[in-house]
Short mmCIF file of the C-alpha atoms (twelve columns), coordinates in Angstrom:
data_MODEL
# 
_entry.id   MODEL 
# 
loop_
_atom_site.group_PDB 
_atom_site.id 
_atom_site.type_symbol 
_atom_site.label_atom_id 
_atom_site.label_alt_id 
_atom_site.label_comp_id 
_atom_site.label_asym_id 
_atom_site.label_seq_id 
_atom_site.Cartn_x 
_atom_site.Cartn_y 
_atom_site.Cartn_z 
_atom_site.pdbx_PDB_model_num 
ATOM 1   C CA . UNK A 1   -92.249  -29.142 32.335  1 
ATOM 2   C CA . UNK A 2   -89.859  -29.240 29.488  1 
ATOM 3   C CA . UNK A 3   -85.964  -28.305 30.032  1 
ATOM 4   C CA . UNK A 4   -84.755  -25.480 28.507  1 
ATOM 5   C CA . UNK A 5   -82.887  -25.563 25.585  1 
ATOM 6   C CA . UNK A 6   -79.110  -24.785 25.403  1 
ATOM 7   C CA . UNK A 7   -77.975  -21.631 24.047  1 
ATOM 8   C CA . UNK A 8   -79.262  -20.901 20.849  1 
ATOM 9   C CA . UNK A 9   -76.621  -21.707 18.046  1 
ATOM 10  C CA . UNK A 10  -74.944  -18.370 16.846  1 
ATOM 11  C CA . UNK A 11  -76.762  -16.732 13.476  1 
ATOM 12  C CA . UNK A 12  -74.246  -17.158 10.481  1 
ATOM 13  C CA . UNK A 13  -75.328  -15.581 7.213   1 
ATOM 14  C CA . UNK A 14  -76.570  -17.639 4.733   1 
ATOM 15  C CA . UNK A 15  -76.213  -18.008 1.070   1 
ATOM 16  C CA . UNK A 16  -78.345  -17.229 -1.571  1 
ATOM 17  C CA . UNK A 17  -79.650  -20.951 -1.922  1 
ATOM 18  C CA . UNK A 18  -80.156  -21.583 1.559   1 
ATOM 19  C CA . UNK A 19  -81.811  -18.483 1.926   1 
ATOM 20  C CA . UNK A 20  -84.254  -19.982 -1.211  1 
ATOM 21  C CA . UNK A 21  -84.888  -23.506 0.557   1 
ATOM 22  C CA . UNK A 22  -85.999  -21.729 3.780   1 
ATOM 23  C CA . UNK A 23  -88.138  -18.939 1.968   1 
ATOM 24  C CA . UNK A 24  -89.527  -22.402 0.310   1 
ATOM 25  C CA . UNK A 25  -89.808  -24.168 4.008   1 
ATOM 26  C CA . UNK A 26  -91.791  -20.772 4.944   1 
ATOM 27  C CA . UNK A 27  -93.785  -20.716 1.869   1 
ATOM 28  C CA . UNK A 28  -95.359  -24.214 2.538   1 
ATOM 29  C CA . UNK A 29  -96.354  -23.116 6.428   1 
ATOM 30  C CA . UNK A 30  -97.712  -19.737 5.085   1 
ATOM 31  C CA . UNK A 31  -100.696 -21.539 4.004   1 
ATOM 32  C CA . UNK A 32  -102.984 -18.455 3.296   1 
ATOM 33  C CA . UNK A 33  -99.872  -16.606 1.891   1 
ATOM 34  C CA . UNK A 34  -100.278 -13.629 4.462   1 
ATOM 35  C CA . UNK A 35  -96.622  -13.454 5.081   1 
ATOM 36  C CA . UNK A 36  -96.811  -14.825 8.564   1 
ATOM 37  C CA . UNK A 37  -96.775  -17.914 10.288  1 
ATOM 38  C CA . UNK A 38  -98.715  -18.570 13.587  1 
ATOM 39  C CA . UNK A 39  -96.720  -19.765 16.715  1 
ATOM 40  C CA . UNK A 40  -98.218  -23.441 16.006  1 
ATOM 41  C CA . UNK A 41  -96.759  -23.333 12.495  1 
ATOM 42  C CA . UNK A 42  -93.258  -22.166 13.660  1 
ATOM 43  C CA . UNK A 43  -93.276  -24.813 16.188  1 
ATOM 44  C CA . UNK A 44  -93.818  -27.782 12.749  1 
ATOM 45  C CA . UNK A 45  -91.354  -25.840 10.993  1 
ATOM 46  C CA . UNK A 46  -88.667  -26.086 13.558  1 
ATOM 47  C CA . UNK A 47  -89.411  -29.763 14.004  1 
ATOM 48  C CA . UNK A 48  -89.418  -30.028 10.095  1 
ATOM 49  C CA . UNK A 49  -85.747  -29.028 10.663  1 
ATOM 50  C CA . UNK A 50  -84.993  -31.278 13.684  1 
ATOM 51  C CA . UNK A 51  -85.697  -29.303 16.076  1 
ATOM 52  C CA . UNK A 52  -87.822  -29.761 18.799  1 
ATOM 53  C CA . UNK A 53  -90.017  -27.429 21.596  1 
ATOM 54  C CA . UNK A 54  -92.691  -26.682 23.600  1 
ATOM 55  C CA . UNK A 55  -94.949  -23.693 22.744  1 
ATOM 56  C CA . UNK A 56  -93.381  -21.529 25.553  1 
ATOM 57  C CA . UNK A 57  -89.727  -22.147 24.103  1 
ATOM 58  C CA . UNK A 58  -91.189  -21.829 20.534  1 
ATOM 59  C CA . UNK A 59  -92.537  -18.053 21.621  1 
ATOM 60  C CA . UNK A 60  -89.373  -17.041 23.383  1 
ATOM 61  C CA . UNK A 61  -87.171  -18.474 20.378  1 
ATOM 62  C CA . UNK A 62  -89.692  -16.196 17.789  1 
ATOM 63  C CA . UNK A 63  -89.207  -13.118 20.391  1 
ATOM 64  C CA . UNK A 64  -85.688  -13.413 19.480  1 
ATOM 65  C CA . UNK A 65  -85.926  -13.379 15.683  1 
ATOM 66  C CA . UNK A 66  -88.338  -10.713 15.852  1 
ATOM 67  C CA . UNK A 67  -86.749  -8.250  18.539  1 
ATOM 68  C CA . UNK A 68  -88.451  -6.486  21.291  1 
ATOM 69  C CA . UNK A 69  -91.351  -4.375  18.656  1 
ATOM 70  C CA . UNK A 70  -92.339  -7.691  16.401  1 
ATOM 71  C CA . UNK A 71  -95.576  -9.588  16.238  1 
ATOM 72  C CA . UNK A 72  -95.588  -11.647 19.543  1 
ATOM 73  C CA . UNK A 73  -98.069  -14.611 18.042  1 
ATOM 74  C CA . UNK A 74  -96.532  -14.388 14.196  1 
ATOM 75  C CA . UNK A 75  -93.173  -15.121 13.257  1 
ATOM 76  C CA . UNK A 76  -92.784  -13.509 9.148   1 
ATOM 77  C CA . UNK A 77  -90.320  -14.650 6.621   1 
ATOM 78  C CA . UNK A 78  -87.310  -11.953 8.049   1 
ATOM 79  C CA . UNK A 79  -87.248  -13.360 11.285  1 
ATOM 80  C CA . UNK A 80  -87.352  -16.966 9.953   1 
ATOM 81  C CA . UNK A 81  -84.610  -15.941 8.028   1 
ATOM 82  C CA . UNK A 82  -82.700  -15.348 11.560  1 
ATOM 83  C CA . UNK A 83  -84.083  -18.729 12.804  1 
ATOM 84  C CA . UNK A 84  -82.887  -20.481 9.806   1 
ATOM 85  C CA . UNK A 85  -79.388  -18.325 9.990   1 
ATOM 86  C CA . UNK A 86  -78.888  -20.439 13.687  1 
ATOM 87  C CA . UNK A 87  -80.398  -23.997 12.331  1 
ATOM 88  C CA . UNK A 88  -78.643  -24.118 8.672   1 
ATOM 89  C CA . UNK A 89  -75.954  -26.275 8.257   1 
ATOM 90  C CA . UNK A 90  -73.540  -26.482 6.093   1 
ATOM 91  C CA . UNK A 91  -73.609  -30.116 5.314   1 
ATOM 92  C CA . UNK A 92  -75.641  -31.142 2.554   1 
ATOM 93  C CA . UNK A 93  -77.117  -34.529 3.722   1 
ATOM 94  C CA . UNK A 94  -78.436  -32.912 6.655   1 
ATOM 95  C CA . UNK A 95  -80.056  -29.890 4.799   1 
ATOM 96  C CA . UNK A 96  -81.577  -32.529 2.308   1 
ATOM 97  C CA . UNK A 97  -82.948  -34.949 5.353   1 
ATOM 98  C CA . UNK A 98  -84.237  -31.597 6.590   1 
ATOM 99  C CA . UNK A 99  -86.012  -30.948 3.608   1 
ATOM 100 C CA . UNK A 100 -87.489  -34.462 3.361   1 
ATOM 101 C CA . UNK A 101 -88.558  -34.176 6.300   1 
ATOM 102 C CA . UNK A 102 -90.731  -30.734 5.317   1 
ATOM 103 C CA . UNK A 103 -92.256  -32.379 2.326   1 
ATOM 104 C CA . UNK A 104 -92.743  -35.612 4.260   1 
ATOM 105 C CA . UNK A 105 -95.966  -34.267 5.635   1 
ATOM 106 C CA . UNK A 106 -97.532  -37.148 7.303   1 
ATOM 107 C CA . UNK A 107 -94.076  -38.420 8.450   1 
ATOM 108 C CA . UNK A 108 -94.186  -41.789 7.107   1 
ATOM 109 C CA . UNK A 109 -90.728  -41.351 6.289   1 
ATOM 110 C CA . UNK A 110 -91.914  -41.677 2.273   1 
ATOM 111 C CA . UNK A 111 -93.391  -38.414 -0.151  1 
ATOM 112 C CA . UNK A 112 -96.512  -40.011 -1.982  1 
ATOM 113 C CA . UNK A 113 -98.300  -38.586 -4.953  1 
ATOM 114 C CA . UNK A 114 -99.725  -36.188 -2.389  1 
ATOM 115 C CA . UNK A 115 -97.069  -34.231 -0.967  1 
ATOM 116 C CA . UNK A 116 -95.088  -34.507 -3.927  1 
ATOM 117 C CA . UNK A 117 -98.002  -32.546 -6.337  1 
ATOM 118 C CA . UNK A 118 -98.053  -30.331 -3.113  1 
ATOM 119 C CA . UNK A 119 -94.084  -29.896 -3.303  1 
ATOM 120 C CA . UNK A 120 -94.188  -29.244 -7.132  1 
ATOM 121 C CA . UNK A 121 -96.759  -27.188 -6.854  1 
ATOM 122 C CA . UNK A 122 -95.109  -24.422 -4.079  1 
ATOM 123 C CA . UNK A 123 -91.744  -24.729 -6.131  1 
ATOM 124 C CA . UNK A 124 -92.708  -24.162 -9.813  1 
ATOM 125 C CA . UNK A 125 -93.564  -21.310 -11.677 1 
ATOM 126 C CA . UNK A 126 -96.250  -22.987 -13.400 1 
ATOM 127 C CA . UNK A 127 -98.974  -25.088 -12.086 1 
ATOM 128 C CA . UNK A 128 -98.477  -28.687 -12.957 1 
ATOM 129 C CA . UNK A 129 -101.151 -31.080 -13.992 1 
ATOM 130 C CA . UNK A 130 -101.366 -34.672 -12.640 1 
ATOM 131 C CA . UNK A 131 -99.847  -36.088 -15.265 1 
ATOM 132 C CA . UNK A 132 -96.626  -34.040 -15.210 1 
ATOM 133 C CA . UNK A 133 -96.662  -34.495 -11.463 1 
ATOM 134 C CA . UNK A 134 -96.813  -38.158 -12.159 1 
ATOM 135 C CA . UNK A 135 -93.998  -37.664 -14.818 1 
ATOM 136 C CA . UNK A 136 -91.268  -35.996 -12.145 1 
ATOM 137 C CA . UNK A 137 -92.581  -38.220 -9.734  1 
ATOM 138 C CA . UNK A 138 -91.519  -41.760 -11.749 1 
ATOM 139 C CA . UNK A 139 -88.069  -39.862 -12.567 1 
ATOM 140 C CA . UNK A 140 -87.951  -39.703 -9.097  1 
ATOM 141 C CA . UNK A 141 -89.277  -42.831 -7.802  1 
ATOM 142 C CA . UNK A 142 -86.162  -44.998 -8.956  1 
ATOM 143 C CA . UNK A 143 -87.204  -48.407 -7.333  1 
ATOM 144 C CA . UNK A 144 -91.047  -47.959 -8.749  1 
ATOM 145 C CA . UNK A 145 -92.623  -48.368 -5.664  1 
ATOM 146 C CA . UNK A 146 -94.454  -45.131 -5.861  1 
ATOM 147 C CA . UNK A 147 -93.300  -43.613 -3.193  1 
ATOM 148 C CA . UNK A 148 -90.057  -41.367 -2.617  1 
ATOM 149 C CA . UNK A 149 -88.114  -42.797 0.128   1 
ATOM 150 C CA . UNK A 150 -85.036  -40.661 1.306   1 
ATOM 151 C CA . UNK A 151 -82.312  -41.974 -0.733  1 
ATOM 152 C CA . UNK A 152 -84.505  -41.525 -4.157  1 
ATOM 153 C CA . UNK A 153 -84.547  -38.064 -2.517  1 
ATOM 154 C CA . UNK A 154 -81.646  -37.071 -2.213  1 
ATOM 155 C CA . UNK A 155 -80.725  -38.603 -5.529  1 
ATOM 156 C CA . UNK A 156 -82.956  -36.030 -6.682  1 
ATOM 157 C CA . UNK A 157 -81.783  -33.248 -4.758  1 
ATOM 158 C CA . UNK A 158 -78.555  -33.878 -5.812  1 
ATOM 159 C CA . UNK A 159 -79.512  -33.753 -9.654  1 
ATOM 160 C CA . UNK A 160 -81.127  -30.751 -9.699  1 
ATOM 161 C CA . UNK A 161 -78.330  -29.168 -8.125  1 
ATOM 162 C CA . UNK A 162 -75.666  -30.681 -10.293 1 
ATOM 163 C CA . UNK A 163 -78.180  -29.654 -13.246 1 
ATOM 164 C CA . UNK A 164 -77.890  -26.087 -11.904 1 
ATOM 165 C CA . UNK A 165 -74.454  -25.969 -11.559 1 
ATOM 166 C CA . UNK A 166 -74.147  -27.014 -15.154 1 
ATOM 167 C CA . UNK A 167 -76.940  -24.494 -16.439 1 
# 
């Protein structure tokens, strides 16, 4: 039987850009866009973000975020708002890694064509073709391997946030 976790980090509040990533860490698990994700989904999205535990610890962690009169087998995007709140940090490099690790679906520790046409797709406005996929993903892929490994990542990241900043 699995240990118990420690205490539960305290909830902080979060900005409005961390709020966005998580919303966008929610959006991929909400696969049939219902607003909810199933107890098995919560417990990949809390690994996604380095965190790991069994499905009992998974339902007692939800049962917090959701209070005493909330779903008890569907966690929706408030209360993963209070999970995230506890599992943010503050530190870029870590919040990046955490992300990789999201997009990183099969977790070969690389973002193919796949998951990155699946990434582009949940975070633009538009749907992409292929080719414009393909376009972002060469930009992207600065050794030309075809793959995004974690430092091409978090080149990227960084970009698009300095790009922000800048807009």
């Amino acid at each position: 039987m699995a240990e118990d976790k420690a205490a539960a980090p305290k909830a902080r509040a979060l900005g409005p850009e961390e709020k966005d990533e998580c919303m966008k860490i929610f959006d991929i698990f909400d696969r049939n866009a219902e607003n909810i994700a199933p107890v098995s989904d919560t417990m990949d999205m809390l690994t996604k973000l380095g965190q790991t535990y069994t499905k009992r610890e998974t339902e007692a962690i939800m049962k917090e975020a959701r209070g005493p009169k909330g779903d008890k087998k569907n966690l929706g995007p408030e209360e993963w708002l209070v999970l995230c709140s506890k599992w943010v940090r503050q530190d870029d490099e870590e919040e990046i890694l955490r992300a990789f690790k999201v997009f990183d679906a099969n977790g070969d520790g690389v973002i193919d064509f796949d998951e990155f046409k699946f990434i582009m797709q949940k975070v633009g406005e538009e749907p992409l073709t292929d080719a414009e996929v393909e376009e972002a993903m060469k930009e992207a892929d600065e050794d030309g391997n075809g793959v995004i490994d974690i430092p091409e990542f978090m080149d990227l990241i960084k970009k698009s946030k300095n790009a922000l900043k800048e807009a």
